[in-house]
Short mmCIF file of C-alpha atoms and ligand atoms in Angstrom, two decimals:
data_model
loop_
_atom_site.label_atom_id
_atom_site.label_comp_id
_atom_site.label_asym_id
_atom_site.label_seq_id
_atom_site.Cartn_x
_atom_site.Cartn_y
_atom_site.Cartn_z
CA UNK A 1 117.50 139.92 -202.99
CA UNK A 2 119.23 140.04 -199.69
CA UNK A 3 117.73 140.13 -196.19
CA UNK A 4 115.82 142.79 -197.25
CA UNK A 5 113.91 140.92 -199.84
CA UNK A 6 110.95 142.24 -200.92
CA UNK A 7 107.63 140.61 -201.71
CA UNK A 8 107.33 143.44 -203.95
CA UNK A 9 109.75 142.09 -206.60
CA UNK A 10 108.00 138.34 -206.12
CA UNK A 11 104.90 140.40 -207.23
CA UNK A 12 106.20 141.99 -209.97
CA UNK A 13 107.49 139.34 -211.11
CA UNK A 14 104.40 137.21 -210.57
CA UNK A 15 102.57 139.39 -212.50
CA UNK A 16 104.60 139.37 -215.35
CA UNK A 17 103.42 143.37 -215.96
CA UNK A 18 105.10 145.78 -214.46
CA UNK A 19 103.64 146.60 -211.40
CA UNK A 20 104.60 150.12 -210.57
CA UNK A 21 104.49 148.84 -206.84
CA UNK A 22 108.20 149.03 -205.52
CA UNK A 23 110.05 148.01 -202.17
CA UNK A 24 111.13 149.89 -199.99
CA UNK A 25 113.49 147.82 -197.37
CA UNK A 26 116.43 146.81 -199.66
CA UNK A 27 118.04 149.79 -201.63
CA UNK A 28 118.22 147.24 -204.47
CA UNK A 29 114.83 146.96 -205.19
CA UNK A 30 112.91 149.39 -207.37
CA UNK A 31 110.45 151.42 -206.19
CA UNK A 32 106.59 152.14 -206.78
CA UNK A 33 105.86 153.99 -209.51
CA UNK A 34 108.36 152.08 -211.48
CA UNK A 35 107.75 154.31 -214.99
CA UNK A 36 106.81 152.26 -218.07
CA UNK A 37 107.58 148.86 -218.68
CA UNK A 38 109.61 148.24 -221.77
CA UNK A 39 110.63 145.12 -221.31
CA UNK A 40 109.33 142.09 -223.64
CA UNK A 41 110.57 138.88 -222.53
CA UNK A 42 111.80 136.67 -225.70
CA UNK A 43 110.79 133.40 -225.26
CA UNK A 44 114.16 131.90 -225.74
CA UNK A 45 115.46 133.88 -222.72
CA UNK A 46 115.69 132.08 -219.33
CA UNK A 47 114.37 135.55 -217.50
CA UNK A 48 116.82 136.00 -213.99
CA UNK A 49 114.01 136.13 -211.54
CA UNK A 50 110.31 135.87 -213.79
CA UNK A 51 107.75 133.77 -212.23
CA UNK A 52 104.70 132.74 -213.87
CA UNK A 53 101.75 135.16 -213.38
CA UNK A 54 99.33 134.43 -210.31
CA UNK A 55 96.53 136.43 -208.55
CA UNK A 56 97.55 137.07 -205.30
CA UNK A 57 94.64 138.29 -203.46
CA UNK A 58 91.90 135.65 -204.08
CA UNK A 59 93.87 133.43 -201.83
CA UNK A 60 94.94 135.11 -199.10
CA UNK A 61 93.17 132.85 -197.25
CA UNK A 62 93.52 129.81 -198.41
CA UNK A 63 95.10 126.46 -196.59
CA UNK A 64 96.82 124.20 -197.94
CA UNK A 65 94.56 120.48 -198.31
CA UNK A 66 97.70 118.50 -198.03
CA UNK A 67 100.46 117.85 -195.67
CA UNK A 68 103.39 118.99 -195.81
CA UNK A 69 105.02 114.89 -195.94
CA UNK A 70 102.04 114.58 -198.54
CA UNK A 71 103.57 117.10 -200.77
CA UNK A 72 107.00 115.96 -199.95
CA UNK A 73 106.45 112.40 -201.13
CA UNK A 74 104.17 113.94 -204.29
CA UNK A 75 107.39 116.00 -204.74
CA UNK A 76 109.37 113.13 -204.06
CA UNK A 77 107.94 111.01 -207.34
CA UNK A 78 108.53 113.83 -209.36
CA UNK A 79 111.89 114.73 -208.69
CA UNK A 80 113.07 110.73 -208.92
CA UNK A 81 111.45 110.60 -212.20
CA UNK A 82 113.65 114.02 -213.27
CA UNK A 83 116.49 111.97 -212.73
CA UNK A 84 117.44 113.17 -208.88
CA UNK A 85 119.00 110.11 -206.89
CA UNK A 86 116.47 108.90 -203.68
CA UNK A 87 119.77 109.02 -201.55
CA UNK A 88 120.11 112.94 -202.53
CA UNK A 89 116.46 113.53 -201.78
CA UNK A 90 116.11 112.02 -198.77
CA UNK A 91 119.63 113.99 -197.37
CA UNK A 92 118.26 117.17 -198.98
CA UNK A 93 115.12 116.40 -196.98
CA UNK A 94 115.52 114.94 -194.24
CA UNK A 95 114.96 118.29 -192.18
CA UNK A 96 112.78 120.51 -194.22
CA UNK A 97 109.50 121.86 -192.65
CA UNK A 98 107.42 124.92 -194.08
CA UNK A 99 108.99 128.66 -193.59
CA UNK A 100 106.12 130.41 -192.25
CA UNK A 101 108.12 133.69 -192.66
CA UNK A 102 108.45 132.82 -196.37
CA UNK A 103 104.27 132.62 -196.80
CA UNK A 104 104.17 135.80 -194.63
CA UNK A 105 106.65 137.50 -197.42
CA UNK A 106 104.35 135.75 -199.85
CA UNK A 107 101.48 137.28 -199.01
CA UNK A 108 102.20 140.79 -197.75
CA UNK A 109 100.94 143.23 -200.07
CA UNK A 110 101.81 147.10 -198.62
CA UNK A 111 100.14 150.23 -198.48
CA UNK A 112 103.14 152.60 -199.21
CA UNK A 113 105.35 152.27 -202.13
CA UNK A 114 108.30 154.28 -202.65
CA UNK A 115 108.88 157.35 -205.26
CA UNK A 116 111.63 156.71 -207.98
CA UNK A 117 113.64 158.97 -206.99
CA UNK A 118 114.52 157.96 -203.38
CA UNK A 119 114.49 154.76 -204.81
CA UNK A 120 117.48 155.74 -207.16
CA UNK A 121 119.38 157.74 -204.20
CA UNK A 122 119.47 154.13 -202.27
CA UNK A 123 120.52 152.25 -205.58
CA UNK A 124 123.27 154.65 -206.18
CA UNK A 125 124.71 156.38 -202.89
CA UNK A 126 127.94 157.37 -202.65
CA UNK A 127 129.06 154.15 -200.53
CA UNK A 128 127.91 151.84 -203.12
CA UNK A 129 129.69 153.98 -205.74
CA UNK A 130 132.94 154.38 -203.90
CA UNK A 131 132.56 150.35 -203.14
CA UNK A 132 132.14 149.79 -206.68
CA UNK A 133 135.08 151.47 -207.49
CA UNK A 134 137.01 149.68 -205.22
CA UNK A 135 136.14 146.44 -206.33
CA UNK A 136 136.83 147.61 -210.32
CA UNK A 137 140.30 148.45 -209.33
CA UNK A 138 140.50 145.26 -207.28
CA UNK A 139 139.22 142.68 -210.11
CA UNK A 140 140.78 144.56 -212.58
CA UNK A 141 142.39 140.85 -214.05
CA UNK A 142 139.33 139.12 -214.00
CA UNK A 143 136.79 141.61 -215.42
CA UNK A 144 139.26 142.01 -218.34
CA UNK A 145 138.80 138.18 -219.41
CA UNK A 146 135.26 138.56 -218.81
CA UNK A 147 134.98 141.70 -220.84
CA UNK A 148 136.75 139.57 -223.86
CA UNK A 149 134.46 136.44 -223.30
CA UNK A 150 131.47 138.36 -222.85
CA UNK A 151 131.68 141.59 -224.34
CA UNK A 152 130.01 143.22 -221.72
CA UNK A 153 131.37 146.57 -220.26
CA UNK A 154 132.85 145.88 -216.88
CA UNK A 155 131.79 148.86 -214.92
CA UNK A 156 127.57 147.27 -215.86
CA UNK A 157 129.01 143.89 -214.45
CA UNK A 158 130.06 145.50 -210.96
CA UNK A 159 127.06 147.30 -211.20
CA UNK A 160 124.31 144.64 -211.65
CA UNK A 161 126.57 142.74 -208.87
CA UNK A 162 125.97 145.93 -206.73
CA UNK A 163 122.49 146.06 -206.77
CA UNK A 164 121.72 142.49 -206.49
CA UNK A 165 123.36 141.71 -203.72
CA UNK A 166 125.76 144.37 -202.69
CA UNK A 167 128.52 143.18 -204.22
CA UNK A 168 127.96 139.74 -202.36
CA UNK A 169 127.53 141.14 -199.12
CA UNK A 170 124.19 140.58 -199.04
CA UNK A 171 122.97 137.02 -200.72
CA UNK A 172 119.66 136.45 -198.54
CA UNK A 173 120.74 133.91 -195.73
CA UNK A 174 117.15 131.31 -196.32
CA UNK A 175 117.72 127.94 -197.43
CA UNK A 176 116.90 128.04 -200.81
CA UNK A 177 115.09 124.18 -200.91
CA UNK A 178 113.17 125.12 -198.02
CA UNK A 179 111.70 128.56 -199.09
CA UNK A 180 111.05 126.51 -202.63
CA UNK A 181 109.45 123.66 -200.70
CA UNK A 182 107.53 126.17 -198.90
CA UNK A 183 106.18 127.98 -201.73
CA UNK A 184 105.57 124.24 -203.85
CA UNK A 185 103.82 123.19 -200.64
CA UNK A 186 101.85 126.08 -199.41
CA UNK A 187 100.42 126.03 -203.75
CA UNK A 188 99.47 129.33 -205.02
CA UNK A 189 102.53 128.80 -207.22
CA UNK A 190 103.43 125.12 -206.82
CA UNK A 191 104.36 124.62 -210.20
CA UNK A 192 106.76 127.45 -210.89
CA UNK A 193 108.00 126.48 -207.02
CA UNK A 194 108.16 122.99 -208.34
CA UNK A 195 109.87 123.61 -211.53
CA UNK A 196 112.93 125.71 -209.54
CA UNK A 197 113.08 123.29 -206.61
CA UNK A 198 113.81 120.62 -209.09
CA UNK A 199 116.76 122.67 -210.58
CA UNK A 200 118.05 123.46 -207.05
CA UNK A 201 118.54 119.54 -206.75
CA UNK A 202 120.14 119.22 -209.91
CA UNK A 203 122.46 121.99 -208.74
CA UNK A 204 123.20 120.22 -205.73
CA UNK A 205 122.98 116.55 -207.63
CA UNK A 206 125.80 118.13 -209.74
CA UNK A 207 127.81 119.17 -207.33
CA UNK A 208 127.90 122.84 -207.16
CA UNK A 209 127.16 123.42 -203.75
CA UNK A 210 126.30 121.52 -200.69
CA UNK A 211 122.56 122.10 -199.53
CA UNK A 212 123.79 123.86 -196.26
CA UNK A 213 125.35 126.77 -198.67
CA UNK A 214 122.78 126.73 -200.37
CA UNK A 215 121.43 130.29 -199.34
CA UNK A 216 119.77 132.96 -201.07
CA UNK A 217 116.09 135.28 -200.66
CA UNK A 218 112.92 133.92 -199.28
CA UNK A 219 111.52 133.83 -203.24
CA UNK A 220 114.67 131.58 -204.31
CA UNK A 221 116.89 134.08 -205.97
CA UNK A 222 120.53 132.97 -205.04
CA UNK A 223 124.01 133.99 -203.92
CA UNK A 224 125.88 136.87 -205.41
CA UNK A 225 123.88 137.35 -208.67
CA UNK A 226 120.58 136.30 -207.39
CA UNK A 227 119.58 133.52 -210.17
CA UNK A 228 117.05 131.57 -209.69
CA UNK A 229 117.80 127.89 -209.92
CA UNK A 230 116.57 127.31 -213.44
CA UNK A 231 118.72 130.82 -214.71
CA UNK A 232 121.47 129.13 -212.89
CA UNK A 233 121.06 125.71 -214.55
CA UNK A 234 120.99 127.67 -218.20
CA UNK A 235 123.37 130.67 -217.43
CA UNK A 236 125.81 130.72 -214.48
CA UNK A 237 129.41 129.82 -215.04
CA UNK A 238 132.81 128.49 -213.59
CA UNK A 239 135.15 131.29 -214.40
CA UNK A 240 137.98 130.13 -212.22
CA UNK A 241 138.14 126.85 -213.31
CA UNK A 242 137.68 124.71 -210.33
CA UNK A 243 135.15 122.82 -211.62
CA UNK A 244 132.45 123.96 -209.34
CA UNK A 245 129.62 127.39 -210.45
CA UNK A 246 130.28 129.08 -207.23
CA UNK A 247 127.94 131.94 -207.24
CA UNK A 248 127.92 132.26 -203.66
CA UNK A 249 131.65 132.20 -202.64
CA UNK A 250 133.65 132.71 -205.55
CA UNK A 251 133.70 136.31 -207.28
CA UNK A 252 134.86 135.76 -210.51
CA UNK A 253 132.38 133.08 -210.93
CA UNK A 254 129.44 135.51 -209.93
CA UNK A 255 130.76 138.45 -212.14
CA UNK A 256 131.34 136.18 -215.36
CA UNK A 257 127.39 134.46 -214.53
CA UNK A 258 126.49 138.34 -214.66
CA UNK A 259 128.00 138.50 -217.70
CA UNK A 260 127.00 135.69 -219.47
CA UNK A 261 123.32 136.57 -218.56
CA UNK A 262 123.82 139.68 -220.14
CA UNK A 263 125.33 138.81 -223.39
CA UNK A 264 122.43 136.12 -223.53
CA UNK A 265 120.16 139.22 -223.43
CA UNK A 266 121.11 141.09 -226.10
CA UNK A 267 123.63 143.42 -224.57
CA UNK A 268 125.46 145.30 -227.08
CA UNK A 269 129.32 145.83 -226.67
CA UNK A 270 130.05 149.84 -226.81
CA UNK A 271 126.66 150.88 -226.89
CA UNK A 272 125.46 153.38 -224.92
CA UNK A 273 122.58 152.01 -222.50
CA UNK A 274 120.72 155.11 -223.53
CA UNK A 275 120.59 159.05 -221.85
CA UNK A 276 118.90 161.92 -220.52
CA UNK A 277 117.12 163.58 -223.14
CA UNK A 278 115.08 167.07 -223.07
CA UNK A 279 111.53 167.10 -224.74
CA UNK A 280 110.06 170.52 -226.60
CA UNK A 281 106.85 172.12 -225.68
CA UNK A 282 103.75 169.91 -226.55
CA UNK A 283 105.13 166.84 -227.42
CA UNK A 284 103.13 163.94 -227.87
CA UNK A 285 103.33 162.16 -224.73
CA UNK A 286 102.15 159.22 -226.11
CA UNK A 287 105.31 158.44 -227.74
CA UNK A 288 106.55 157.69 -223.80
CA UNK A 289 105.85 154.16 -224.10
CA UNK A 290 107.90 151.32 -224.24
CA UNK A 291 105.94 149.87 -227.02
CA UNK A 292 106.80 152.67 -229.10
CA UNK A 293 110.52 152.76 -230.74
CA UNK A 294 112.07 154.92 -233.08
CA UNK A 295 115.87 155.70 -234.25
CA UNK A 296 117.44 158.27 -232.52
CA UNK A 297 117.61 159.76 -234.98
CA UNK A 298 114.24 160.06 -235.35
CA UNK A 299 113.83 161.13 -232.16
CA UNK A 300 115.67 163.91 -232.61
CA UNK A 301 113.69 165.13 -235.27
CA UNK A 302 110.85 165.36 -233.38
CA UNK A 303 112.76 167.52 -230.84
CA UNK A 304 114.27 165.39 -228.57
CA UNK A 305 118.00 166.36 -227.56
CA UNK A 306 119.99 166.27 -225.27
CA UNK A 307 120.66 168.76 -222.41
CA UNK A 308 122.94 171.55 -222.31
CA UNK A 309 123.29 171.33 -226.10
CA UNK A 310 124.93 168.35 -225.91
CA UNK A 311 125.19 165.70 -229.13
CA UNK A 312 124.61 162.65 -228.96
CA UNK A 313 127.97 160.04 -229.73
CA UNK A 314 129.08 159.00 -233.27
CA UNK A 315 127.19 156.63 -234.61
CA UNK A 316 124.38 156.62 -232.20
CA UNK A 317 121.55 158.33 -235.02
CA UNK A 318 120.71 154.48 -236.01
CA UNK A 319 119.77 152.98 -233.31
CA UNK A 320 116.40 151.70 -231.61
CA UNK A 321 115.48 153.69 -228.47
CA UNK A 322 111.90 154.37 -226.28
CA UNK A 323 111.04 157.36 -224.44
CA UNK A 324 111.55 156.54 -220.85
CA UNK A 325 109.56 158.85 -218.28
CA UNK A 326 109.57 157.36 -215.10
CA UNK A 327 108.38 159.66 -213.10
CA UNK A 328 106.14 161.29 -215.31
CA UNK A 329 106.24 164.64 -217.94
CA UNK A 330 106.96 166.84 -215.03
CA UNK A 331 110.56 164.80 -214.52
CA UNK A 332 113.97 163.59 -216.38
CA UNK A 333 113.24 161.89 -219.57
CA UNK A 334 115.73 159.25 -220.92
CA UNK A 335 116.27 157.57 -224.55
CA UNK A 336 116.81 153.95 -223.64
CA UNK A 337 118.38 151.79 -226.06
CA UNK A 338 119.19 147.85 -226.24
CA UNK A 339 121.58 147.21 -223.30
CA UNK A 340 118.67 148.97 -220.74
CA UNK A 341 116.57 146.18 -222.01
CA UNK A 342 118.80 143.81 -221.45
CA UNK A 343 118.66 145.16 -217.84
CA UNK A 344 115.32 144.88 -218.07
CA UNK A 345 115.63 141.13 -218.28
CA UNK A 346 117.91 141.01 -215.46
CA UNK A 347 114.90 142.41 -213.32
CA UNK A 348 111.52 142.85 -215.05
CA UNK A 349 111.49 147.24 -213.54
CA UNK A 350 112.92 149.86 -215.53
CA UNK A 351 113.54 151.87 -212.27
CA UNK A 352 116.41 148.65 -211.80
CA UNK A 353 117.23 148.71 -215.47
CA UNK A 354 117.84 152.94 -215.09
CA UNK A 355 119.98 152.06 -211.29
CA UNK A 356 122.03 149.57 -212.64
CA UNK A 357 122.94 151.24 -215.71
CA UNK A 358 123.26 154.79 -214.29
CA UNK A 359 125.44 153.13 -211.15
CA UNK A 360 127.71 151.97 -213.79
CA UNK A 361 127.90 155.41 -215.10
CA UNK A 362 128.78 156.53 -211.41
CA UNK A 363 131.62 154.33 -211.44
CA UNK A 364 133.52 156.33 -214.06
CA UNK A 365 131.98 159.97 -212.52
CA UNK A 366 129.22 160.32 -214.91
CA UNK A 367 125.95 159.33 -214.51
CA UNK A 368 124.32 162.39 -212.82
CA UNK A 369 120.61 163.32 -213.84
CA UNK A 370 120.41 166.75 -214.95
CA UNK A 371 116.60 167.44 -214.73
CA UNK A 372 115.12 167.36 -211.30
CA UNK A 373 112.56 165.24 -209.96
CA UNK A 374 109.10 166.49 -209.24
CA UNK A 375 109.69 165.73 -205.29
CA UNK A 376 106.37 167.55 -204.84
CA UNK A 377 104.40 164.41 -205.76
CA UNK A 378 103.81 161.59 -203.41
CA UNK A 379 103.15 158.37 -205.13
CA UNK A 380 99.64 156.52 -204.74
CA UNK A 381 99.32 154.80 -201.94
CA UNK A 382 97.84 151.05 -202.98
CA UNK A 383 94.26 151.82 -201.78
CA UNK A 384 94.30 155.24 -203.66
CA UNK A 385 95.97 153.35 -206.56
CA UNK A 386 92.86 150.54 -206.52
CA UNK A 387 90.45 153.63 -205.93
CA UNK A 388 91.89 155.05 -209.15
CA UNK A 389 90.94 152.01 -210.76
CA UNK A 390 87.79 151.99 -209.85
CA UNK A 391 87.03 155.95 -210.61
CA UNK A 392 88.55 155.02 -214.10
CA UNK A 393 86.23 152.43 -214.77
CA UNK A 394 83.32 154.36 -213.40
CA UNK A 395 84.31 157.19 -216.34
CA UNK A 396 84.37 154.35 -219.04
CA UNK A 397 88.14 154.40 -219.16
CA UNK A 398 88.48 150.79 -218.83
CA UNK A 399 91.49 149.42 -216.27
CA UNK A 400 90.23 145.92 -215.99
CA UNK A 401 90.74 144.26 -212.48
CA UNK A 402 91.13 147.09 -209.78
CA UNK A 403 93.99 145.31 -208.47
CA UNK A 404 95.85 148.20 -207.38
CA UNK A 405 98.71 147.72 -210.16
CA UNK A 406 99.20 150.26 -212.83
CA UNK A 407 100.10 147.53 -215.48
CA UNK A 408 99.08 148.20 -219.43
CA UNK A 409 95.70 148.64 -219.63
CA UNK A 410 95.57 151.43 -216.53
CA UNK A 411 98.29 153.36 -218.43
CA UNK A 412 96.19 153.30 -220.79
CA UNK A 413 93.07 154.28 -219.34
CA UNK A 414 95.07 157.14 -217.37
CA UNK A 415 96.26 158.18 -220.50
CA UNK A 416 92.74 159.01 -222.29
CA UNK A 417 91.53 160.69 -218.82
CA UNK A 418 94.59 162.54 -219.09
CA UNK A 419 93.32 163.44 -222.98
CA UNK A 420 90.14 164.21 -221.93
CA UNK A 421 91.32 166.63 -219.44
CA UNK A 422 93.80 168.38 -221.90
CA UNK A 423 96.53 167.54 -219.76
CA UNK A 424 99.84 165.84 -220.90
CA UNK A 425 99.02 161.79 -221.55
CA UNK A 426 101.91 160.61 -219.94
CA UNK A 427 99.90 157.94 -218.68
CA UNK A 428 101.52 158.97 -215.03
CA UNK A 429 98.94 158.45 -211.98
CA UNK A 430 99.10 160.88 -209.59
CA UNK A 431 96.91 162.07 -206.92
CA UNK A 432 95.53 165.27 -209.34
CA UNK A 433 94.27 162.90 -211.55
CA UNK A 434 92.82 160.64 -208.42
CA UNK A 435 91.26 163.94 -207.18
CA UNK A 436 90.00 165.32 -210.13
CA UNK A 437 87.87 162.33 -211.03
CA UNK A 438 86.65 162.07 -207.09
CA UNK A 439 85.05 165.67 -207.89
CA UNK A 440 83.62 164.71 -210.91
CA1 LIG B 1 134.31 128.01 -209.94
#
């Protein structure tokens, strides 16, 4: 993520749940009330941008013990023993001192978070689609041999390339050993900040890139495809042949790393991603979860379909889909099948997962949604979200940690209020349900 990096995604990814919470700044970043998570990360999948899972708030105010040049030469030990040469170290270095702007991105936590649907207009306005194009008709060589390594559809390449960094306009201009050091330093996360700084000098050790070019978001996401150094070390490639994994400068290398991460995923040549369905009176809203999947066919026989009277394509009746709602019952529904979890991976949100895949769409003059959003409803503000929490808990509809994340076990929780109430358990927070259970 680009200039506009958000702590948001750092968070979301910290906390390994979906967090619902969403950026705002950077039209590439999903929003708050990021519907369900459907995502499970395999464990032999190096995820794009997954950090390990760290409470934020209990230490907002806490100070490093050490030094900076006492974690440097702590570091320094650590790295030698990996295998990184003193000489590179030292260069690498020789210059570094904390980021204070990267703890401040750290640590911010906001108030506002942004509905889906604005979210989506930013992810998929008509500049970035006519770009898109552009650069489709443009690489039209190169995505061809990539298609044939990879087997992934070109148009989701240029997309995920799109969103991450606007087609490599925007790579995040912080040195990526710095922020790292920062982060290792400052210790909330040291080891995951450890583990990718380390990689970043084996990127460098090997040659890649020189530590000046080294660029990329505050968080350590890099160049054009935003890897972080460990997804880089596993997953990005030299398509052109120079001998050099030039994410930042060379195209063809970024749009075949895309690639590669995607067929790693599971992405499923000629598959549809998935599709706007339409749901009959009193369905079982419960069934909108990502844990839950079914065929589409048997979907469909519990009176999903598709709008207008639409069917779905030949040979789609077999395969595994969930019941995506993301902005609750009272908006577009979608069937999402194996390539939007592979999406999913790219970026732990399924608001990303529905941009990138509905961008790609775009790109060909399809992709519109046909239901409309319920604009009427402004998502929870943090504070009303942690409120909700608490009101939850206070009704024996247990949330946990009031942490102001609507992760599993809220969803869960909103879902038997919503039960209890009679309304639709979509499992969707929204400020009836906060208000309701304030008057109770
Ligand atoms: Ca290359």
């Amino acid at each position: 993520m680009p200039f506009c990096i958000s702590h948001r995604k750092y968070l979301r990814q910290l906390y390994a749940a979906p967090c619902f919470v969403l950026l705002v700044a950077c039209v590439v970043e999903p929003t708050t009330s990021d519907a369900q998570s459907l995502q499970t990360l395999p464990a032999n999948t190096t995820p794009a941008k997954v950090a390990p899972a760290v409470p934020i708030a209990e230490h907002l105010d806490a100070q490093p013990v050490r030094t900076f040049e006492q974690w440097r030469a702590d570091f320094r030990k650590q790295a030698l023993a990996a295998g990184i040469e003193p000489d590179l170290f030292d260069r690498v270095f020789a210059d570094i001192s904390p980021d204070m702007n990267v703890l401040r991105a750290d640590r911010s936590q906001p108030e506002f978070s942004r509905p889906v649907w604005e979210y989506l207009d930013g992810a998929l306005s008509e500049l970035r689609v006519r770009r898109g194009q552009v650069l489709l008709s443009q690489y039209a060589d190169t995505l061809t041999a990539i298609e044939q390594r990879y087997g992934v559809d070109r148009r989701a390449v240029v997309a995920f390339w799109g969103l991450e960094s606007n087609f490599g306009s925007f790579q995040g201009n912080k040195s990526v050993i710095r922020s790292l050091a920062t982060l290792g330093y400052e210790g909330r996360r040291e080891r995951f900040a450890n583990e990718q700084l380390l990689a970043a000098l084996q990127i460098l050790q090997q040659g890649d890139i020189t530590p000046e070019k080294m660029l990329g978001s505050w968080a350590g996401a890099m160049g054009q495809t935003q890897f972080i150094p460990t997804t880089y070390n596993t997953l990005a490639v030299d398509f052109d042949g120079d001998g050099r994994r030039d994410i930042w400068g060379t195209p063809a290398d970024a749009l075949a790393s895309i690639a590669h991460y995607l067929q790693i995923s599971g992405w499923r040549k000629d598959q549809p991603w998935g599709f706007e369905v339409e749901l009959p009176d009193n369905f079982d809203y419960l069934l909108a979860d990502g844990t839950v999947r079914k065929s589409v066919a048997e979907w469909r026989q519990l009176g999903v379909k598709l709008p207008n009277g639409a069917s779905v394509a030949p040979g789609t009746d077999p395969l595994s889909a969930a019941l995506l709602l993301p902005a609750g019952h009272r908006g577009p529904g979608f069937l999402v099948l194996d390539n939007f979890q592979a999406a999913v991976r790219y970026n732990n949100s399924s608001s990303y997962a529905l941009a990138a895949n509905l961008l790609s769409e775009r790109f060909a003059g399809a992709g519109l949604i046909i239901r409309d959003w319920p604009k009427d409803e402004v998502p929870l503000k943090r504070s009303e979200r942690m409120e909700l929490q608490n009101l939850l808990s206070q009704n024996n509809f247990a949330v946990g940690n009031a942490d102001g994340i609507i992760g599993t076990a809220t969803r869960k929780a909103i879902r038997a209020a919503q039960l209890s109430f009679g309304w639709p358990a979509d499992g969707y927070p929204t400020l009836q349900l906060l208000e309701t259970l304030r008057n109770r």
